[in-house]
Coordinates of C-alpha atoms and ligand atoms in Angstrom, one line a residue:
M1 CA -59.2 -162.0 35.8
T2 CA -60.8 -162.5 39.4
E3 CA -64.4 -163.0 39.5
P4 CA -66.0 -160.1 41.8
L5 CA -67.1 -161.8 45.0
F6 CA -70.6 -159.7 44.8
S7 CA -73.0 -159.5 42.1
E8 CA -73.7 -156.4 40.0
D9 CA -77.1 -156.2 41.2
E10 CA -76.0 -156.1 45.2
E11 CA -73.7 -153.6 44.2
F12 CA -76.4 -151.6 42.7
D13 CA -78.5 -151.7 45.6
R14 CA -76.0 -150.0 47.9
P15 CA -76.8 -146.3 48.6
R16 CA -73.9 -144.2 47.7
L17 CA -75.3 -141.0 50.1
A18 CA -73.9 -140.6 53.6
A19 CA -77.0 -141.7 55.9
H20 CA -78.2 -139.5 58.5
G21 CA -80.1 -141.8 60.6
P22 CA -78.7 -144.9 62.3
V23 CA -77.4 -147.7 60.4
R24 CA -78.2 -151.1 61.7
V25 CA -76.2 -154.0 60.4
R26 CA -76.6 -157.6 61.0
V27 CA -74.0 -160.2 60.6
P28 CA -73.9 -164.0 61.0
A29 CA -71.4 -166.4 62.8
K30 CA -69.6 -168.8 60.9
I31 CA -68.6 -172.6 61.1
N32 CA -66.1 -174.4 59.0
L33 CA -67.3 -177.3 57.4
H34 CA -64.2 -178.3 56.1
L35 CA -60.4 -176.9 57.6
H36 CA -57.1 -178.1 56.2
V37 CA -54.4 -176.7 58.3
G38 CA -51.5 -176.9 56.6
P39 CA -47.9 -176.0 58.3
A40 CA -47.1 -172.4 59.8
R41 CA -45.8 -169.9 57.5
S42 CA -42.8 -167.6 58.0
D43 CA -45.3 -164.9 59.2
G44 CA -46.8 -167.2 61.9
F45 CA -50.2 -168.1 60.5
H46 CA -51.1 -171.6 58.8
E47 CA -52.2 -171.9 55.4
L48 CA -55.5 -173.0 55.3
T49 CA -58.0 -174.6 53.1
T50 CA -61.3 -174.2 54.4
V51 CA -65.1 -174.1 53.6
Y52 CA -66.6 -171.4 55.5
H53 CA -70.7 -171.4 56.2
A54 CA -72.6 -168.4 57.3
I55 CA -75.1 -169.6 60.0
G56 CA -78.0 -167.7 61.4
L57 CA -76.5 -166.7 64.8
Y58 CA -76.2 -163.1 64.8
D59 CA -74.7 -159.8 66.4
E60 CA -75.7 -156.4 65.1
V61 CA -73.7 -153.1 64.9
T62 CA -75.7 -149.8 65.0
A63 CA -73.6 -146.7 63.8
R64 CA -75.1 -143.1 64.4
R65 CA -73.3 -139.7 63.7
G66 CA -71.1 -138.4 66.3
D67 CA -68.1 -136.2 67.0
T68 CA -65.4 -138.9 68.0
L69 CA -65.5 -142.7 67.9
T70 CA -67.3 -144.4 70.7
L71 CA -68.2 -147.9 71.3
T72 CA -70.9 -149.3 74.0
M73 CA -72.5 -153.1 73.8
E74 CA -74.8 -155.4 75.2
G75 CA -75.2 -159.2 75.2
E76 CA -72.8 -161.7 75.0
G77 CA -69.4 -161.0 76.3
T78 CA -70.3 -157.5 77.9
G79 CA -67.9 -156.5 80.9
E80 CA -65.2 -159.2 79.2
L81 CA -64.8 -157.6 76.1
S82 CA -62.7 -154.5 76.0
L83 CA -64.3 -151.6 74.2
D84 CA -61.1 -149.4 73.5
E85 CA -59.0 -149.4 70.7
D86 CA -58.2 -153.2 70.6
N87 CA -61.5 -154.1 70.0
L88 CA -62.1 -155.2 66.6
V89 CA -65.1 -153.2 65.9
I90 CA -63.0 -149.8 66.7
R91 CA -60.1 -151.1 64.6
A92 CA -62.2 -151.6 61.8
A93 CA -63.9 -148.1 61.6
R94 CA -60.4 -146.5 61.9
A95 CA -59.1 -149.0 58.8
L96 CA -61.9 -147.5 56.7
A97 CA -62.0 -144.0 58.0
A98 CA -58.0 -144.5 57.1
E99 CA -58.6 -145.8 53.6
T100 CA -61.3 -143.4 52.6
G101 CA -59.6 -140.0 54.1
H102 CA -63.0 -139.8 56.1
E103 CA -63.1 -138.4 60.0
P104 CA -63.0 -141.7 62.0
H105 CA -66.5 -140.0 63.7
A106 CA -69.3 -142.7 64.7
R107 CA -71.2 -143.6 68.2
L108 CA -71.1 -147.5 67.5
H109 CA -73.1 -150.0 69.5
L110 CA -72.8 -153.8 69.4
K111 CA -75.7 -156.3 70.2
K112 CA -73.9 -159.4 70.7
Q113 CA -75.4 -162.8 70.4
I114 CA -72.6 -164.8 69.1
P115 CA -70.5 -166.0 72.4
I116 CA -67.1 -164.9 72.4
A117 CA -63.8 -167.0 71.8
A118 CA -66.1 -169.7 70.8
G119 CA -64.6 -170.8 67.2
L120 CA -67.6 -169.0 65.6
A121 CA -66.1 -165.8 64.3
G122 CA -67.8 -163.4 66.4
G123 CA -65.0 -161.0 67.0
S124 CA -64.6 -160.8 62.9
A125 CA -68.2 -160.9 62.5
D126 CA -68.5 -157.5 64.4
A127 CA -65.2 -156.5 62.5
A128 CA -67.2 -156.8 59.1
A129 CA -70.6 -155.5 60.3
A130 CA -68.6 -152.5 61.6
L131 CA -67.0 -152.0 58.3
V132 CA -70.3 -152.1 56.5
A133 CA -72.1 -149.8 58.8
C134 CA -69.6 -147.1 58.8
D135 CA -69.1 -147.5 54.8
Q136 CA -72.7 -146.8 54.9
L137 CA -73.0 -144.0 57.8
W138 CA -70.1 -142.0 55.9
G139 CA -71.3 -142.7 52.2
T140 CA -67.9 -144.0 51.1
G141 CA -68.9 -145.7 48.0
M142 CA -67.0 -148.6 48.3
S143 CA -67.6 -151.8 46.7
R144 CA -68.0 -155.0 48.9
D145 CA -64.7 -156.3 47.0
D146 CA -62.8 -153.1 48.5
L147 CA -64.6 -153.7 51.9
A148 CA -63.1 -157.3 51.5
A149 CA -59.6 -156.2 50.9
I150 CA -59.6 -154.0 53.9
A151 CA -60.9 -156.8 55.9
A152 CA -58.2 -159.2 55.3
T153 CA -56.0 -156.9 56.5
L154 CA -58.1 -157.0 60.0
G155 CA -58.2 -160.7 60.3
S156 CA -58.2 -164.0 58.5
D157 CA -62.0 -164.7 58.8
I158 CA -63.4 -161.1 58.4
P159 CA -63.6 -161.1 54.2
F160 CA -65.9 -164.1 54.7
L161 CA -68.2 -162.5 57.2
V162 CA -68.6 -159.4 54.7
L163 CA -69.6 -161.9 52.1
G164 CA -71.6 -164.7 53.9
G165 CA -73.0 -167.9 52.4
T166 CA -70.8 -170.8 51.9
A167 CA -67.2 -170.2 50.6
L168 CA -64.1 -171.6 49.8
G169 CA -61.1 -170.0 51.9
T170 CA -57.1 -170.1 51.0
G171 CA -54.4 -168.4 52.1
R172 CA -54.5 -167.9 55.7
G173 CA -58.1 -168.0 54.9
E174 CA -58.7 -164.3 54.0
L175 CA -58.9 -165.4 50.3
V176 CA -62.6 -166.3 49.8
S177 CA -64.6 -167.7 46.6
P178 CA -68.2 -168.5 46.9
V179 CA -69.3 -172.0 46.7
L180 CA -72.8 -172.2 44.9
T181 CA -75.0 -174.4 46.9
G182 CA -78.2 -174.0 44.9
G183 CA -80.1 -172.6 47.5
H184 CA -80.4 -175.8 49.9
T185 CA -80.9 -175.0 53.6
W186 CA -78.6 -177.0 56.2
H187 CA -80.2 -177.5 60.0
W188 CA -77.4 -177.3 62.6
V189 CA -77.4 -177.5 66.3
L190 CA -74.8 -175.8 68.4
A191 CA -73.5 -176.8 71.8
V192 CA -71.8 -173.4 73.5
A193 CA -69.2 -174.1 75.8
E194 CA -68.7 -172.3 79.3
E195 CA -65.5 -170.9 78.5
G196 CA -63.9 -169.8 75.4
L197 CA -60.5 -170.9 73.7
S198 CA -57.7 -168.8 72.3
T199 CA -57.4 -169.1 68.5
P200 CA -53.3 -168.8 68.7
T201 CA -53.2 -171.4 71.4
V202 CA -55.3 -173.6 69.5
Y203 CA -52.8 -173.2 66.4
R204 CA -49.9 -173.6 68.8
T205 CA -50.9 -176.9 70.1
F206 CA -51.9 -178.0 66.5
D207 CA -48.3 -177.5 65.8
Q208 CA -47.0 -178.9 69.1
L209 CA -49.2 -182.1 68.4
G210 CA -47.1 -182.5 65.1
G211 CA -49.2 -180.4 63.0
N212 CA -51.0 -183.5 61.5
S213 CA -53.4 -182.9 59.0
N214 CA -56.4 -185.5 58.4
A215 CA -58.7 -183.4 56.2
G216 CA -57.4 -183.8 52.8
T217 CA -59.0 -181.9 49.8
P218 CA -62.4 -180.4 50.6
D219 CA -63.5 -182.2 47.2
G220 CA -65.6 -184.7 48.8
L221 CA -67.2 -181.9 50.9
L222 CA -68.2 -179.7 47.9
A223 CA -69.4 -182.5 46.1
A224 CA -71.9 -183.5 49.3
L225 CA -73.2 -180.0 49.6
R226 CA -74.2 -179.9 45.9
Q227 CA -76.2 -183.5 46.8
R228 CA -77.8 -181.8 49.3
D229 CA -78.1 -185.1 51.0
P230 CA -77.5 -184.2 55.0
E231 CA -76.3 -188.0 55.3
V232 CA -74.0 -187.7 52.6
L233 CA -72.6 -184.0 54.2
A234 CA -72.2 -185.8 57.6
G235 CA -69.6 -188.3 56.3
E236 CA -67.6 -185.5 54.7
L237 CA -67.3 -182.9 57.6
A238 CA -63.4 -182.6 58.9
N239 CA -61.7 -180.1 61.0
D240 CA -57.6 -180.4 61.6
L241 CA -58.2 -178.2 65.0
Q242 CA -60.4 -180.9 66.5
A243 CA -57.6 -182.7 68.1
A244 CA -55.7 -179.9 69.4
A245 CA -59.2 -178.3 70.8
L246 CA -60.0 -181.6 72.5
H247 CA -56.3 -181.6 73.9
L248 CA -57.1 -178.5 75.5
R249 CA -60.5 -179.4 76.5
P250 CA -60.6 -183.2 77.0
E251 CA -64.4 -183.0 78.1
L252 CA -65.4 -181.7 74.7
Q253 CA -65.4 -185.3 73.5
G254 CA -68.2 -185.9 76.0
V255 CA -70.2 -183.0 74.5
L256 CA -69.5 -184.5 70.8
D257 CA -70.7 -187.8 72.0
A258 CA -73.6 -186.9 74.0
G259 CA -74.8 -185.1 70.4
L260 CA -74.0 -188.3 68.6
D261 CA -76.1 -190.2 71.1
A262 CA -78.8 -187.8 70.9
G263 CA -79.1 -188.8 67.4
A264 CA -76.9 -185.9 65.5
L265 CA -75.9 -186.9 61.8
A266 CA -72.9 -186.0 62.6
G267 CA -70.6 -183.8 65.2
L268 CA -67.7 -181.5 65.3
V269 CA -65.5 -178.7 66.9
S270 CA -66.2 -175.4 65.3
G271 CA -63.3 -173.8 64.0
S272 CA -60.6 -173.5 67.1
G273 CA -63.7 -174.3 69.3
P274 CA -64.8 -175.0 71.9
T275 CA -68.2 -174.7 70.4
C276 CA -69.1 -178.1 69.1
V277 CA -71.6 -178.1 66.0
F278 CA -74.2 -181.0 65.0
L279 CA -75.7 -181.5 61.9
A280 CA -79.5 -182.5 61.9
E281 CA -81.9 -183.9 59.2
D282 CA -84.3 -180.8 59.3
A283 CA -85.7 -178.3 61.2
R284 CA -87.7 -180.8 63.0
H285 CA -84.9 -183.0 64.0
A286 CA -82.8 -179.8 64.9
A287 CA -85.4 -178.8 67.4
L288 CA -85.4 -182.4 69.1
L289 CA -81.4 -182.9 68.9
A290 CA -81.4 -179.1 70.6
A291 CA -84.2 -180.2 73.5
E292 CA -82.3 -183.5 74.0
L293 CA -78.8 -181.8 74.3
E294 CA -80.1 -179.3 76.4
S295 CA -81.5 -181.8 78.8
R296 CA -78.0 -183.3 79.0
D297 CA -76.7 -180.1 80.8
C298 CA -73.2 -181.3 79.2
C299 CA -72.7 -177.3 77.9
R300 CA -73.8 -173.3 78.5
A301 CA -76.1 -173.1 75.9
V302 CA -77.5 -174.8 72.9
R303 CA -78.6 -173.0 69.7
T304 CA -80.3 -174.0 66.5
A305 CA -79.2 -172.4 63.3
V306 CA -79.8 -172.5 59.5
G307 CA -76.8 -172.0 57.2
P308 CA -76.0 -170.8 54.5
V309 CA -77.3 -167.1 55.3
P310 CA -75.9 -164.0 53.7
G311 CA -72.9 -162.2 55.3
A312 CA -72.8 -158.3 57.2
R313 CA -76.3 -156.6 55.5
V314 CA -77.9 -153.6 56.2
L315 CA -81.1 -154.1 58.0
Ligands
LIG1 O1 -56.2 -163.8 61.6 P1 -56.9 -163.9 62.8 O2 -56.6 -162.5 63.6 O3 -58.3 -164.1 62.8 O4 -56.0 -164.9 63.6 C1 -56.0 -165.2 65.0 C2 -54.8 -165.8 65.4 O5 -55.0 -167.2 64.8 C3 -53.4 -165.7 64.5 O6 -52.8 -164.6 65.5 C4 -52.7 -167.0 64.6 O7 -52.1 -167.3 65.8 C5 -53.6 -168.2 64.3 N1 -54.2 -168.0 62.7 C6 -53.2 -169.3 62.4 N2 -53.2 -169.4 60.9 C7 -54.5 -168.8 60.2 C8 -55.3 -168.0 60.9 C9 -55.2 -167.6 62.2 O8 -52.1 -169.8 62.9 N3 -54.6 -169.1 58.9

Protein backbone atom coordinates (compact mmCIF):
# COMPACT_ATOMS: atom_id res chain seq x y z
CA MET A 1 0.00 0.00 0.00
CA THR A 2 1.27 3.49 -0.79
CA GLU A 3 1.77 5.70 2.26
CA PRO A 4 -0.27 8.92 2.05
CA LEU A 5 2.02 11.96 1.73
CA PHE A 6 0.05 13.99 4.24
CA SER A 7 -1.07 13.20 7.77
CA GLU A 8 -4.75 12.86 8.66
CA ASP A 9 -4.48 15.92 10.94
CA GLU A 10 -3.30 18.03 8.05
CA GLU A 11 -6.15 16.79 5.85
CA PHE A 12 -8.62 17.42 8.68
CA ASP A 13 -7.57 21.09 8.94
CA ARG A 14 -8.50 21.79 5.35
CA PRO A 15 -11.91 23.43 4.80
CA ARG A 16 -14.11 21.81 2.16
CA LEU A 17 -16.26 24.90 1.43
CA ALA A 18 -15.53 27.40 -1.30
CA ALA A 19 -13.86 30.57 0.00
CA HIS A 20 -15.57 33.92 -0.59
CA GLY A 21 -12.65 36.17 0.36
CA PRO A 22 -9.17 36.08 -1.16
CA VAL A 23 -7.11 32.93 -0.61
CA ARG A 24 -3.41 33.62 -0.06
CA VAL A 25 -0.97 30.75 -0.48
CA ARG A 26 2.73 30.86 0.36
CA VAL A 27 5.09 28.43 -1.36
CA PRO A 28 8.83 27.85 -0.85
CA ALA A 29 11.75 27.44 -3.24
CA LYS A 30 13.62 24.12 -3.35
CA ILE A 31 17.22 23.06 -3.51
CA ASN A 32 18.46 19.52 -4.26
CA LEU A 33 20.76 18.15 -1.56
CA HIS A 34 21.46 15.13 -3.75
CA LEU A 35 20.75 14.90 -7.46
CA HIS A 36 21.67 11.73 -9.30
CA VAL A 37 20.81 11.90 -13.01
CA GLY A 38 20.39 8.66 -14.93
CA PRO A 39 20.18 8.17 -18.70
CA ALA A 40 17.58 9.98 -20.84
CA ARG A 41 14.36 7.97 -21.16
CA SER A 42 12.35 7.47 -24.34
CA ASP A 43 10.06 10.40 -23.30
CA GLY A 44 13.13 12.70 -23.17
CA PHE A 45 13.14 13.01 -19.37
CA HIS A 46 15.99 11.66 -17.25
CA GLU A 47 15.49 9.12 -14.52
CA LEU A 48 16.38 10.86 -11.23
CA THR A 49 17.15 10.00 -7.67
CA THR A 50 17.07 13.24 -5.75
CA VAL A 51 16.68 14.60 -2.24
CA TYR A 52 14.56 17.72 -2.38
CA HIS A 53 14.73 20.29 0.42
CA ALA A 54 12.25 23.19 0.71
CA ILE A 55 13.82 26.43 1.89
CA GLY A 56 12.39 29.65 3.34
CA LEU A 57 12.46 31.81 0.24
CA TYR A 58 8.85 32.28 -0.80
CA ASP A 59 6.44 33.21 -3.58
CA GLU A 60 2.79 33.97 -2.89
CA VAL A 61 -0.28 33.33 -5.03
CA THR A 62 -3.54 35.08 -4.10
CA ALA A 63 -6.77 33.79 -5.66
CA ARG A 64 -9.95 35.88 -5.76
CA ARG A 65 -13.36 35.19 -7.27
CA GLY A 66 -13.68 36.35 -10.88
CA ASP A 67 -15.70 35.83 -14.08
CA THR A 68 -12.73 34.64 -16.14
CA LEU A 69 -9.19 33.40 -15.45
CA THR A 70 -6.65 36.23 -15.15
CA LEU A 71 -3.10 36.53 -13.81
CA THR A 72 -1.17 39.59 -12.64
CA MET A 73 2.21 39.68 -10.93
CA GLU A 74 4.80 41.74 -9.08
CA GLY A 75 8.40 41.14 -7.99
CA GLU A 76 11.09 38.90 -9.54
CA GLY A 77 10.63 38.35 -13.28
CA THR A 78 7.90 40.98 -13.78
CA GLY A 79 7.92 42.06 -17.42
CA GLU A 80 9.94 38.95 -18.37
CA LEU A 81 7.48 36.19 -17.49
CA SER A 82 4.57 35.67 -19.83
CA LEU A 83 1.22 35.92 -18.01
CA ASP A 84 -0.78 34.12 -20.70
CA GLU A 85 -1.76 30.48 -21.20
CA ASP A 86 1.89 29.25 -21.03
CA ASN A 87 2.31 30.45 -17.48
CA LEU A 88 2.39 27.52 -15.06
CA VAL A 89 -0.02 29.33 -12.70
CA ILE A 90 -2.68 29.49 -15.43
CA ARG A 91 -1.94 25.92 -16.54
CA ALA A 92 -2.28 24.68 -12.95
CA ALA A 93 -5.64 26.46 -12.47
CA ARG A 94 -6.95 25.02 -15.76
CA ALA A 95 -5.73 21.51 -14.90
CA LEU A 96 -7.49 21.61 -11.51
CA ALA A 97 -10.69 22.96 -13.09
CA ALA A 98 -10.64 20.23 -15.77
CA GLU A 99 -10.06 17.50 -13.18
CA THR A 100 -12.82 18.68 -10.80
CA GLY A 101 -15.42 20.00 -13.27
CA HIS A 102 -15.23 23.56 -11.87
CA GLU A 103 -15.32 26.62 -14.13
CA PRO A 104 -11.73 27.92 -14.37
CA HIS A 105 -12.71 31.32 -13.00
CA ALA A 106 -10.33 33.20 -10.71
CA ARG A 107 -8.35 36.41 -10.47
CA LEU A 108 -4.85 35.24 -9.59
CA HIS A 109 -2.01 37.44 -8.40
CA LEU A 110 1.57 36.22 -8.10
CA LYS A 111 4.05 37.93 -5.78
CA LYS A 112 7.52 36.62 -6.66
CA GLN A 113 10.68 36.57 -4.59
CA ILE A 114 12.08 33.33 -6.03
CA PRO A 115 14.30 34.25 -8.99
CA ILE A 116 13.24 32.76 -12.35
CA ALA A 117 15.29 30.13 -14.25
CA ALA A 118 17.54 29.87 -11.19
CA GLY A 119 17.49 26.14 -10.35
CA LEU A 120 15.19 26.88 -7.39
CA ALA A 121 11.95 25.58 -9.01
CA GLY A 122 10.27 28.99 -8.83
CA GLY A 123 7.85 28.27 -11.70
CA SER A 124 7.00 24.87 -10.21
CA ALA A 125 6.44 26.52 -6.83
CA ASP A 126 3.96 28.95 -8.39
CA ALA A 127 2.05 26.08 -10.01
CA ALA A 128 1.88 24.26 -6.65
CA ALA A 129 0.61 27.46 -4.99
CA ALA A 130 -2.01 27.98 -7.71
CA LEU A 131 -3.31 24.41 -7.24
CA VAL A 132 -3.65 24.87 -3.47
CA ALA A 133 -5.18 28.38 -3.82
CA CYS A 134 -7.76 27.43 -6.48
CA ASP A 135 -8.58 24.22 -4.62
CA GLN A 136 -9.55 26.31 -1.61
CA LEU A 137 -11.23 29.10 -3.63
CA TRP A 138 -13.44 26.58 -5.43
CA GLY A 139 -13.86 24.23 -2.43
CA THR A 140 -13.04 21.18 -4.52
CA GLY A 141 -12.31 19.04 -1.44
CA MET A 142 -9.38 17.33 -3.15
CA SER A 143 -6.86 15.60 -0.91
CA ARG A 144 -3.23 16.70 -1.00
CA ASP A 145 -2.40 13.40 -2.68
CA ASP A 146 -4.97 14.20 -5.43
CA LEU A 147 -3.37 17.63 -5.87
CA ALA A 148 0.07 16.01 -6.05
CA ALA A 149 -1.22 13.73 -8.85
CA ILE A 150 -2.42 16.75 -10.88
CA ALA A 151 0.87 18.49 -10.05
CA ALA A 152 2.83 15.60 -11.60
CA THR A 153 1.10 16.17 -14.94
CA LEU A 154 2.33 19.81 -14.95
CA GLY A 155 6.02 19.38 -14.07
CA SER A 156 8.52 17.07 -12.37
CA ASP A 157 9.18 19.24 -9.28
CA ILE A 158 5.60 20.35 -8.62
CA PRO A 159 4.43 17.43 -6.41
CA PHE A 160 7.38 18.17 -4.11
CA LEU A 161 6.41 21.84 -3.83
CA VAL A 162 2.90 20.78 -2.73
CA LEU A 163 4.52 18.52 -0.09
CA GLY A 164 7.54 20.54 1.10
CA GLY A 165 9.97 19.53 3.86
CA THR A 166 12.73 17.16 2.76
CA ALA A 167 11.74 14.35 0.40
CA LEU A 168 13.18 11.65 -1.80
CA GLY A 169 12.23 12.13 -5.46
CA THR A 170 12.35 9.33 -8.05
CA GLY A 171 11.01 8.73 -11.56
CA ARG A 172 11.53 12.04 -13.36
CA GLY A 173 11.34 13.66 -9.89
CA GLU A 174 7.56 13.55 -9.60
CA LEU A 175 7.38 10.52 -7.28
CA VAL A 176 8.04 11.91 -3.82
CA SER A 177 8.17 10.39 -0.37
CA PRO A 178 8.88 12.40 2.79
CA VAL A 179 12.22 12.06 4.56
CA LEU A 180 11.84 12.53 8.32
CA THR A 181 14.64 14.76 9.57
CA GLY A 182 13.54 15.04 13.21
CA GLY A 183 12.84 18.76 13.25
CA HIS A 184 16.43 19.90 12.66
CA THR A 185 16.92 23.24 10.86
CA TRP A 186 19.74 23.74 8.33
CA HIS A 187 21.11 27.15 7.35
CA TRP A 188 21.81 28.05 3.73
CA VAL A 189 23.15 31.01 1.79
CA LEU A 190 22.16 31.47 -1.86
CA ALA A 191 24.17 33.34 -4.49
CA VAL A 192 21.70 34.37 -7.19
CA ALA A 193 23.15 34.90 -10.68
CA GLU A 194 22.55 37.85 -12.97
CA GLU A 195 20.98 35.71 -15.71
CA GLY A 196 19.02 32.42 -15.58
CA LEU A 197 19.82 29.05 -17.19
CA SER A 198 17.36 26.96 -19.21
CA THR A 199 16.71 23.59 -17.52
CA PRO A 200 16.35 21.64 -20.83
CA THR A 201 19.66 23.12 -22.04
CA VAL A 202 21.42 22.01 -18.86
CA TYR A 203 20.06 18.45 -19.19
CA ARG A 204 21.07 18.40 -22.87
CA THR A 205 24.57 19.56 -21.94
CA PHE A 206 24.72 16.82 -19.28
CA ASP A 207 24.04 14.27 -22.07
CA GLN A 208 26.54 15.90 -24.46
CA LEU A 209 29.25 15.76 -21.78
CA GLY A 210 28.75 11.98 -21.61
CA GLY A 211 25.88 11.65 -19.14
CA ASN A 212 28.26 10.75 -16.32
CA SER A 213 26.94 10.48 -12.80
CA ASN A 214 29.12 11.01 -9.74
CA ALA A 215 26.35 11.37 -7.21
CA GLY A 216 25.68 7.64 -6.61
CA THR A 217 22.99 6.72 -4.11
CA PRO A 218 21.57 9.19 -1.56
CA ASP A 219 22.20 6.83 1.39
CA GLY A 220 25.14 8.84 2.77
CA LEU A 221 23.18 12.07 2.52
CA LEU A 222 20.12 10.56 4.24
CA ALA A 223 22.35 9.29 7.07
CA ALA A 224 23.97 12.74 7.37
CA LEU A 225 20.55 14.40 7.67
CA ARG A 226 19.75 12.09 10.59
CA GLN A 227 23.10 12.94 12.26
CA ARG A 228 22.18 16.65 12.25
CA ASP A 229 25.83 17.66 11.94
CA PRO A 230 26.44 20.29 9.24
CA GLU A 231 30.09 19.22 8.83
CA VAL A 232 28.92 15.68 7.99
CA LEU A 233 26.16 16.94 5.68
CA ALA A 234 28.71 19.14 3.88
CA GLY A 235 30.60 16.05 2.72
CA GLU A 236 27.48 14.42 1.25
CA LEU A 237 25.94 17.17 -0.94
CA ALA A 238 26.07 16.14 -4.61
CA ASN A 239 24.65 17.34 -7.92
CA ASP A 240 25.20 15.58 -11.25
CA LEU A 241 24.02 18.68 -13.15
CA GLN A 242 26.76 20.86 -11.67
CA ALA A 243 29.36 20.00 -14.34
CA ALA A 244 26.86 20.89 -17.11
CA ALA A 245 25.93 24.19 -15.41
CA LEU A 246 29.65 25.02 -15.02
CA HIS A 247 30.28 24.11 -18.65
CA LEU A 248 27.59 26.59 -19.73
CA ARG A 249 28.62 29.23 -17.14
CA PRO A 250 32.30 28.78 -16.26
CA GLU A 251 32.17 31.90 -14.05
CA LEU A 252 30.05 29.96 -11.53
CA GLN A 253 33.25 28.23 -10.39
CA GLY A 254 34.39 31.66 -9.14
CA VAL A 255 31.17 31.99 -7.12
CA LEU A 256 31.59 28.51 -5.60
CA ASP A 257 35.24 29.30 -4.75
CA ALA A 258 34.24 32.66 -3.21
CA GLY A 259 31.69 30.94 -0.93
CA LEU A 260 34.18 28.32 0.23
CA ASP A 261 36.85 30.96 0.72
CA ALA A 262 34.38 32.97 2.79
CA GLY A 263 34.00 29.97 5.13
CA ALA A 264 31.04 27.95 3.77
CA LEU A 265 31.07 24.30 4.88
CA ALA A 266 30.16 23.30 1.32
CA GLY A 267 28.95 24.88 -1.89
CA LEU A 268 27.12 23.46 -4.90
CA VAL A 269 25.00 24.49 -7.83
CA SER A 270 21.27 24.26 -7.01
CA GLY A 271 19.44 21.89 -9.39
CA SER A 272 20.09 22.97 -12.99
CA GLY A 273 21.59 26.27 -11.76
CA PRO A 274 22.81 28.92 -11.95
CA THR A 275 22.08 29.67 -8.26
CA CYS A 276 24.91 28.49 -6.00
CA VAL A 277 23.95 27.31 -2.54
CA PHE A 278 26.24 27.23 0.50
CA LEU A 279 25.84 25.37 3.78
CA ALA A 280 26.48 27.32 6.99
CA GLU A 281 26.96 26.06 10.56
CA ASP A 282 24.12 28.08 12.08
CA ALA A 283 22.13 31.31 11.63
CA ARG A 284 25.02 33.53 12.74
CA HIS A 285 27.47 31.85 10.40
CA ALA A 286 24.95 32.16 7.53
CA ALA A 287 24.60 35.92 8.16
CA LEU A 288 28.40 36.38 8.22
CA LEU A 289 28.84 34.30 5.08
CA ALA A 290 26.11 36.25 3.27
CA ALA A 291 27.71 39.59 4.22
CA GLU A 292 31.12 38.37 3.05
CA LEU A 293 29.71 37.09 -0.28
CA GLU A 294 27.86 40.37 -0.83
CA SER A 295 31.06 42.34 -0.29
CA ARG A 296 32.77 40.29 -3.01
CA ASP A 297 30.21 41.41 -5.58
CA CYS A 298 30.33 38.06 -7.44
CA CYS A 299 26.58 37.65 -8.04
CA ARG A 300 23.33 39.61 -8.45
CA ALA A 301 21.95 38.96 -4.95
CA VAL A 302 22.70 36.99 -1.82
CA ARG A 303 19.94 35.47 0.35
CA THR A 304 19.91 33.44 3.55
CA ALA A 305 17.26 30.74 3.99
CA VAL A 306 16.51 27.92 6.43
CA GLY A 307 15.21 24.49 5.56
CA PRO A 308 13.23 22.35 5.69
CA VAL A 309 9.97 24.36 5.54
CA PRO A 310 6.43 23.21 4.59
CA GLY A 311 5.20 23.19 0.98
CA ALA A 312 2.39 25.34 -0.48
CA ARG A 313 0.09 26.38 2.40
CA VAL A 314 -2.88 28.73 2.81
CA LEU A 315 -1.92 31.70 5.03
O1 LIG B 1 9.35 18.60 -15.58
P1 LIG B 1 9.80 19.98 -15.96
O2 LIG B 1 8.84 20.66 -16.87
O3 LIG B 1 10.18 20.83 -14.79
O4 LIG B 1 11.13 19.75 -16.78
C1 LIG B 1 11.72 20.79 -17.53
C2 LIG B 1 12.72 20.18 -18.49
O5 LIG B 1 13.84 19.65 -17.78
C3 LIG B 1 12.19 19.01 -19.31
O6 LIG B 1 11.56 19.45 -20.47
C4 LIG B 1 13.47 18.23 -19.61
O7 LIG B 1 14.17 18.84 -20.68
C5 LIG B 1 14.30 18.44 -18.36
N1 LIG B 1 14.13 17.34 -17.40
C6 LIG B 1 14.72 16.12 -17.67
N2 LIG B 1 14.58 15.10 -16.78
C7 LIG B 1 13.89 15.27 -15.64
C8 LIG B 1 13.30 16.51 -15.33
C9 LIG B 1 13.44 17.53 -16.24
O8 LIG B 1 15.36 15.93 -18.71
N3 LIG B 1 13.79 14.26 -14.78
